Short mmCIF file of C-alpha atoms in Angstrom, two decimals:
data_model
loop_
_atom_site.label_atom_id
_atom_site.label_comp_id
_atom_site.label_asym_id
_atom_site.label_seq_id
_atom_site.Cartn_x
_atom_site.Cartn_y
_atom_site.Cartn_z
CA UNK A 1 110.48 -14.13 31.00
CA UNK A 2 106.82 -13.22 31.43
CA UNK A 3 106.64 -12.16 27.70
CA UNK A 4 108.25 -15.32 26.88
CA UNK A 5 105.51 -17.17 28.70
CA UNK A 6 102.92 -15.22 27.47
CA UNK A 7 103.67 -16.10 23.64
CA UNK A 8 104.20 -19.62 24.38
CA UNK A 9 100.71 -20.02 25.78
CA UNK A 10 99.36 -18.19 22.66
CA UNK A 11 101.30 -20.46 20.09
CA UNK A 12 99.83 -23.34 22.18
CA UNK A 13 96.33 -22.30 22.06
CA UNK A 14 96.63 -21.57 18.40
CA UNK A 15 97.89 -25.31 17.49
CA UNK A 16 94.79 -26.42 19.88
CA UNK A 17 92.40 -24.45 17.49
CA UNK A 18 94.07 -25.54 14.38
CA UNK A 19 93.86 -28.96 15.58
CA UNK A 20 90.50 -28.35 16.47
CA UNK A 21 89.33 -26.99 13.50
CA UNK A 22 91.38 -29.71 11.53
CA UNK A 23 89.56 -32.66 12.75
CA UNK A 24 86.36 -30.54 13.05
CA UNK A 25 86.92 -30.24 9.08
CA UNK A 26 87.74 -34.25 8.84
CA UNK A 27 84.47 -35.15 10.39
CA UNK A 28 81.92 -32.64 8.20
CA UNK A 29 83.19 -34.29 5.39
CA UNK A 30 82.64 -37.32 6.43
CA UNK A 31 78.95 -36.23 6.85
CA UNK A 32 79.01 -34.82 3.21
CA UNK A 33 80.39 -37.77 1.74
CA UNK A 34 77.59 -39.78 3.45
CA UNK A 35 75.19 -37.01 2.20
CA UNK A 36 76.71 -37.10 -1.27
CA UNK A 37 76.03 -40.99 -1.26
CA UNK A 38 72.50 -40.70 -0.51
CA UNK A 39 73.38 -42.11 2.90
CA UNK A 40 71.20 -39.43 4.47
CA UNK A 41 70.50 -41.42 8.18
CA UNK A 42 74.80 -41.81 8.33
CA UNK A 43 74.69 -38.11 7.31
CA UNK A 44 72.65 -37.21 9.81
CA UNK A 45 74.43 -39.52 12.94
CA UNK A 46 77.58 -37.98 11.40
CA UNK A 47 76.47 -34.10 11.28
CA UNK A 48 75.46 -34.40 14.85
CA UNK A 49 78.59 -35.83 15.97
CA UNK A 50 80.13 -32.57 15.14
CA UNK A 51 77.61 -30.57 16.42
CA UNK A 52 78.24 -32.47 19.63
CA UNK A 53 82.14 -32.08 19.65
CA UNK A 54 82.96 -29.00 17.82
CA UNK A 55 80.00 -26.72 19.69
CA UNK A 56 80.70 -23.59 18.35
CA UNK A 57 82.18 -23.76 15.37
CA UNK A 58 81.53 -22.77 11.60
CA UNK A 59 81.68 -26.80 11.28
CA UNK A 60 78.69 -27.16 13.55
CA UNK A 61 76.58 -24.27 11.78
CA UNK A 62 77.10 -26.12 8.77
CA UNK A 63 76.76 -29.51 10.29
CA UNK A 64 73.18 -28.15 11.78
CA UNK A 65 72.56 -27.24 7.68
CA UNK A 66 73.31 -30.58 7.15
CA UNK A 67 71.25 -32.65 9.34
CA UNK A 68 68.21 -30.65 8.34
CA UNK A 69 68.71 -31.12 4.85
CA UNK A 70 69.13 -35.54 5.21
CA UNK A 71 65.84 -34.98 7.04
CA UNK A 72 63.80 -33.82 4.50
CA UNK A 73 65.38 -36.47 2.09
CA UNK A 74 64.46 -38.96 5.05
CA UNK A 75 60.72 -37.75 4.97
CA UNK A 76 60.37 -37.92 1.09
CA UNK A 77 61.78 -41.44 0.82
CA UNK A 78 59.20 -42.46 3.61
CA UNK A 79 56.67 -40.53 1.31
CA UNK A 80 57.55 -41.78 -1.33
CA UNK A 81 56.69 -45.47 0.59
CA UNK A 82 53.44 -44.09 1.51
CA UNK A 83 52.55 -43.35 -2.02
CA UNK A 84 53.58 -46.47 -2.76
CA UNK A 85 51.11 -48.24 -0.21
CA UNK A 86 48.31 -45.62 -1.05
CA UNK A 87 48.42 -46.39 -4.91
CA UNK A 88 48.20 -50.48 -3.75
CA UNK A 89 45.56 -49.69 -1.19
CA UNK A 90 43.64 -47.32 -3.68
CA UNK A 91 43.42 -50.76 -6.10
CA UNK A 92 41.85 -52.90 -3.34
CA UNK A 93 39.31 -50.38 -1.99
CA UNK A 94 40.84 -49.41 1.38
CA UNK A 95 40.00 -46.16 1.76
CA UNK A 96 41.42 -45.56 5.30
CA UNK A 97 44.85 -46.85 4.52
CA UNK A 98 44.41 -43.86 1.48
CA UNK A 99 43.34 -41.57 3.60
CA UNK A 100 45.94 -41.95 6.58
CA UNK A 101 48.90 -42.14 3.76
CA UNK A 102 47.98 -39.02 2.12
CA UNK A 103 47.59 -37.18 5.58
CA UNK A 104 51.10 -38.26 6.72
CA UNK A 105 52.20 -37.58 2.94
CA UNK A 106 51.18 -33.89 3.20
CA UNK A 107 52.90 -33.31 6.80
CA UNK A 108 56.20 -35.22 5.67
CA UNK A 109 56.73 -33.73 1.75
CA UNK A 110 54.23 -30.90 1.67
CA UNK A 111 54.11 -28.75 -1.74
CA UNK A 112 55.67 -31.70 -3.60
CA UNK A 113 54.58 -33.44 -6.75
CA UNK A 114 54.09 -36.58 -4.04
CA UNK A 115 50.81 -34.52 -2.89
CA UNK A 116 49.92 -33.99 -6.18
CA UNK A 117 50.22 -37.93 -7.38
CA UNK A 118 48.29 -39.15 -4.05
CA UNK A 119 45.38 -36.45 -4.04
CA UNK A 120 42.84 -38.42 -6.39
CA UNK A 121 43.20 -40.86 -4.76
CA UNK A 122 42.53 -39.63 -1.59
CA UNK A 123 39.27 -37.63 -2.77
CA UNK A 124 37.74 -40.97 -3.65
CA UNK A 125 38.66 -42.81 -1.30
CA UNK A 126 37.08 -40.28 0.81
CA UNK A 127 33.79 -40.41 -1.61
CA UNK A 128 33.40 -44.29 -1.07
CA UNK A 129 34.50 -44.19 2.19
CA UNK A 130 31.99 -42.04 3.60
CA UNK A 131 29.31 -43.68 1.52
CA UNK A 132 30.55 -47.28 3.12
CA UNK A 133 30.52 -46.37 7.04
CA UNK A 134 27.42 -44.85 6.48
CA UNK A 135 25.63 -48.08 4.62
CA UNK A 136 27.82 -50.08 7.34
CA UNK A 137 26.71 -48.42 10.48
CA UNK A 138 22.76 -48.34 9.53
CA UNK A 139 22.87 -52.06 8.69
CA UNK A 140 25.08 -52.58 12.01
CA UNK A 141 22.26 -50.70 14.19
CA UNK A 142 19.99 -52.50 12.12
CA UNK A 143 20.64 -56.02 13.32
CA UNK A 144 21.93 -55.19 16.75
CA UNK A 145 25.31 -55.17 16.09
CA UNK A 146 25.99 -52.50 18.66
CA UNK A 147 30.09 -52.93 18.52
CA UNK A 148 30.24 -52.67 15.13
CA UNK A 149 27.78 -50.02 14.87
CA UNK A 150 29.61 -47.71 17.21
CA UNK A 151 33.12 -48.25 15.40
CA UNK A 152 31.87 -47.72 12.31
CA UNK A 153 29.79 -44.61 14.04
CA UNK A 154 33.84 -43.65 15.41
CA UNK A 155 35.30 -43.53 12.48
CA UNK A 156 32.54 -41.04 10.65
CA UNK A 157 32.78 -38.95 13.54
CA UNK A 158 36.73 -38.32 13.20
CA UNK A 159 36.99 -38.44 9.45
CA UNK A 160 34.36 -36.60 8.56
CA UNK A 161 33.35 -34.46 11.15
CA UNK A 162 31.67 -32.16 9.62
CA UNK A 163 29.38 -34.04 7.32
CA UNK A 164 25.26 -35.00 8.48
CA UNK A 165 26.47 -38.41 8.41
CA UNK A 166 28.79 -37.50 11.05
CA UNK A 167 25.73 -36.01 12.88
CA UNK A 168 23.89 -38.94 12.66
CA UNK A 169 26.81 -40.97 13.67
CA UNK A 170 26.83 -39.04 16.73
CA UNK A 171 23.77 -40.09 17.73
CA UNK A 172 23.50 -43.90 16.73
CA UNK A 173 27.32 -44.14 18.50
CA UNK A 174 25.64 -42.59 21.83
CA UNK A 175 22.44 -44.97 21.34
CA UNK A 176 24.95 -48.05 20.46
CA UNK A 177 27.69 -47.06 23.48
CA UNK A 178 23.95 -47.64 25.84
CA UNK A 179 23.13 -51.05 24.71
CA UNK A 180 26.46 -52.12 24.94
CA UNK A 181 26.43 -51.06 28.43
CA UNK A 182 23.21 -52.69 29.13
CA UNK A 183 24.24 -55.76 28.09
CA UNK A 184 27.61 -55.86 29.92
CA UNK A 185 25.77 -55.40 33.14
CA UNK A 186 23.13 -58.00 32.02
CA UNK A 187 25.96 -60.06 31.37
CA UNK A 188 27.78 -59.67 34.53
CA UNK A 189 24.47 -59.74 36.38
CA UNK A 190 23.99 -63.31 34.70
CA UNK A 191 27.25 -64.38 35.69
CA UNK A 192 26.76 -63.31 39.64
CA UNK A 193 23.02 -64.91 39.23
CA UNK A 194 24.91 -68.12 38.41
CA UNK A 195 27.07 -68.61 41.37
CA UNK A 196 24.17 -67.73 44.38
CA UNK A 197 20.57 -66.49 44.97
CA UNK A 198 19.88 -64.21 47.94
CA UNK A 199 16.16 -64.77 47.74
CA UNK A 200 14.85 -63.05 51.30
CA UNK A 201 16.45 -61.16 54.26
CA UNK A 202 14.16 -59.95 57.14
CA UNK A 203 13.38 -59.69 60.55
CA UNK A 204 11.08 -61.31 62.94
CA UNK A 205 9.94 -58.65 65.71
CA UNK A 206 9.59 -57.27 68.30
CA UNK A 207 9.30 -59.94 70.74
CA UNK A 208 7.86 -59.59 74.47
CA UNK A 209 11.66 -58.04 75.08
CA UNK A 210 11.77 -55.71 72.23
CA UNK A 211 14.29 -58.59 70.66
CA UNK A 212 14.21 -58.91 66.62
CA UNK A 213 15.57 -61.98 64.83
CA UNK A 214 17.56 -62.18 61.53
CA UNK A 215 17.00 -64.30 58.72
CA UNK A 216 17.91 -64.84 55.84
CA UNK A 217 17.48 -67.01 52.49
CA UNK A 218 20.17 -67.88 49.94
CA UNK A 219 20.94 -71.28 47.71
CA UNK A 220 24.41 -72.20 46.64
CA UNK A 221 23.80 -72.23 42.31
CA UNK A 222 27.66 -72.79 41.51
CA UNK A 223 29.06 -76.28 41.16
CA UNK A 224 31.33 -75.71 43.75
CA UNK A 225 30.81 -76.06 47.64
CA UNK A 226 30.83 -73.23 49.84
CA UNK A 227 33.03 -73.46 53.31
CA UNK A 228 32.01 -70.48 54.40
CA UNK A 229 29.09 -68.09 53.39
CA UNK A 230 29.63 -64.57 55.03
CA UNK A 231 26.99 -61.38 55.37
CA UNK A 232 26.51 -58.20 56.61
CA UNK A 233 23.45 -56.33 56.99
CA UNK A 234 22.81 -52.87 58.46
CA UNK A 235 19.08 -52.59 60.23
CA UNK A 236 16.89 -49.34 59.03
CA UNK A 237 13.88 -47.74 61.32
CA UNK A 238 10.64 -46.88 59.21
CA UNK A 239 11.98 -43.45 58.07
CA UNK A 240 14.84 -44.89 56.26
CA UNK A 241 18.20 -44.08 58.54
CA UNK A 242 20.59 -46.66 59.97
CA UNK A 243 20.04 -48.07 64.17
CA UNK A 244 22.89 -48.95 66.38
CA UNK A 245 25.84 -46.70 66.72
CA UNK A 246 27.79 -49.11 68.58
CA UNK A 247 28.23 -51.56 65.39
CA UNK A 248 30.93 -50.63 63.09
CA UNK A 249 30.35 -48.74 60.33
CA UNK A 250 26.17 -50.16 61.69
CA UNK A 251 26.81 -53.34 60.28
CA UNK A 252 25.98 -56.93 61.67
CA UNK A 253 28.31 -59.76 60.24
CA UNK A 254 26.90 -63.11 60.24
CA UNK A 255 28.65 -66.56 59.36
CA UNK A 256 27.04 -69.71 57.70
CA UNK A 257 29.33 -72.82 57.99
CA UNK A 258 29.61 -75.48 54.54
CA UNK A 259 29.70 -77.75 53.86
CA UNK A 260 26.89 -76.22 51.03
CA UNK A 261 26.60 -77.81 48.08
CA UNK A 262 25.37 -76.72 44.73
CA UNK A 263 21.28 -76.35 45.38
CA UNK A 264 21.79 -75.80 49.03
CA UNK A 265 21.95 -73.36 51.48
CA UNK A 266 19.03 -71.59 53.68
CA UNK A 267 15.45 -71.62 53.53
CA UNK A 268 12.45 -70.81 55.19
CA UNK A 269 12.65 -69.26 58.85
CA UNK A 270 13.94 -72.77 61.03
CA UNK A 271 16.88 -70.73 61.80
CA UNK A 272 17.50 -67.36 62.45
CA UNK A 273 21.10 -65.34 63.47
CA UNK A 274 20.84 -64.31 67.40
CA UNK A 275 18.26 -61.58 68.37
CA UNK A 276 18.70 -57.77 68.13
CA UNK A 277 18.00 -55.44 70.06
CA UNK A 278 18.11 -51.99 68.01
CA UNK A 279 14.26 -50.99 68.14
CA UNK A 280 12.39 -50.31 65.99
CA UNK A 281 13.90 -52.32 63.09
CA UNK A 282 11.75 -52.02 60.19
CA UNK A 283 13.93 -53.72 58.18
CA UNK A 284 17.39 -54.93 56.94
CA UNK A 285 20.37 -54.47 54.12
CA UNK A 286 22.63 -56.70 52.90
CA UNK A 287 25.25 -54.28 52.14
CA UNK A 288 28.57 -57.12 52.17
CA UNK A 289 28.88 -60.55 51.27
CA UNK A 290 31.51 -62.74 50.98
CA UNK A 291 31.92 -66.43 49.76
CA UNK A 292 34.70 -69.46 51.31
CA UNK A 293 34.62 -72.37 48.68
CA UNK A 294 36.03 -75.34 49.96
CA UNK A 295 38.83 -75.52 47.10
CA UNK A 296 40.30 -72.06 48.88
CA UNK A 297 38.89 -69.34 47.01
CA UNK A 298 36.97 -66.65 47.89
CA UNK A 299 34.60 -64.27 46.25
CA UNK A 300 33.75 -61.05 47.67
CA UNK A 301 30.68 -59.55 45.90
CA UNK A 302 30.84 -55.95 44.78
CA UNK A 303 27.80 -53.46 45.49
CA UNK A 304 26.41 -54.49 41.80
CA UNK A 305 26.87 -58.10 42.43
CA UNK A 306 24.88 -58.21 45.91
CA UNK A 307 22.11 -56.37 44.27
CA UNK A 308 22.37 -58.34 41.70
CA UNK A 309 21.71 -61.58 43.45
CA UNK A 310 19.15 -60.38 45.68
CA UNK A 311 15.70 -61.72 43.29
#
């Protein structure tokens, strides 16, 4: 009975391969067929399928076969494209379209006649190219034109980096990547200058009881009105370190209630914010400031704006 058993389960397994193998069969051809057709992305979805379901199997080894053979066809249909767009490009003088076809030519058909068709092209483009940035960037630099200098700079530096114009590009990019930095924080310096003026902070001292009082000046140059106008200052002996360990992080806050209109705010000494008694103040910071406008927003100044308002 065991014997009996025993060759039962083998016939059974044996159909299960066959079947296997059957429909393993059914589906590679179904992947050559879409090869055959020129299908090669169907090919490829196909051939995978069975290397998916069939793990294993002669089917999959040649499946494998088969999916790396519709991806070369894949890659020399898109190069073939590229040639296309280089030989259009080539016509109307854009060298870096040339330039970045043939480079993704070579890595996708390499050794084929494609390479061969697109490399004139690609040598002059890089000739006239080179010749352009170069003409471009010094005329750039030239009139100022820092953005335009630096891209211009960027792209000699990566395309041709070993050339002197490359060297040279180097340096005007450094040069051009300054100014453009100077006149973002000129810009953003304008911008803060716009909104207030922090013209004086000081203080008035000692007094008989060793007291020192706290001024400030400041004017209100946005349009809108200020609700609240908020500062903190830390007081500083003659050698340059912080008083008062009892403040946190040293620093007084102070509180100026709107309404302040645009050209308003505090001037001259009329007024002063309580009397301190940290001696010897020799002088104080502003290190935080913070503005309430009356329509609800607020701006809190950054450590470049507060210098930046402070003239």
């Amino acid at each position: 009975m065991k014997k009996i058993t025993f060759m039962f389960l083998v016939l059974l397994m044996a159909v299960q391969l066959t079947a296997c193998s059957s429909e393993a069969s059914k589906a590679l051809r179904e992947a050559n067929k879409a090869f055959e057709n020129e299908n090669w992305t169907d090919a490829q979805v196909a051939a995978n399928q069975v290397i998916l379901n069939y793990p294993g199997t002669k089917e999959a080894e040649k499946a494998a076969k088969l999916v790396e053979e519709a991806g070369k066809k894949l890659d020399y249909e898109e190069a073939e494209d590229l040639v296309t767009q280089a030989e259009k490009a080539y016509s109307e003088n854009q060298w870096k379209v040339v330039i970045n076809s043939f480079s993704k030519i070579e890595k996708l058909a390499p050794e084929s006649d494609l390479v061969d068709r697109a490399a004139k092209w690609n040598d002059d483009a890089k000739a006239n190219w080179i010749r352009e940035l170069s003409s471009n960037m010094q005329n750039a630099y030239t009139s100022g034109d820092w953005q335009a200098a630096q891209s211009y700079a960027a792209d000699l530096i990566q395309y041709f980096p070993d050339t002197d114009e490359a060297q040279s590009a180097k340096s005007i990019q450094s040069e051009a990547k300054a100014k453009i930095e100077e006149a973002n924080i000129a810009a953003k310096r304008e911008q803060a200058r716009s909104k207030l003026r922090i013209s004086r902070c000081w203080v008035n001292g000692p007094d008989s009881a060793g007291g020192y009082e706290l001024y400030i000046n400041y004017e209100n140059k946005s349009d809108k009105v200020i609700k609240y106008f908020r500062f903190g200052v830390t007081f500083y002996n003659a050698v340059g370190d912080p008083i008062s360990t009892w403040r946190i992080n040293k620093i007084e806050y102070c509180e100026d209630t709107g309404p302040i209109a645009q050209g308003e705010g505090m001037r001259g000494n009329s007024e002063y914010w309580g009397k301190f008694y940290d001696s010897p103040i020799d002088h104080p910071e502003i290190v935080d400031v913070e503005v309430e406008y009356m329509d609800g927003t607020t701006w809190e100044l950054s450590d470049e704006e507060i210098s930046y308002v402070q003239y």
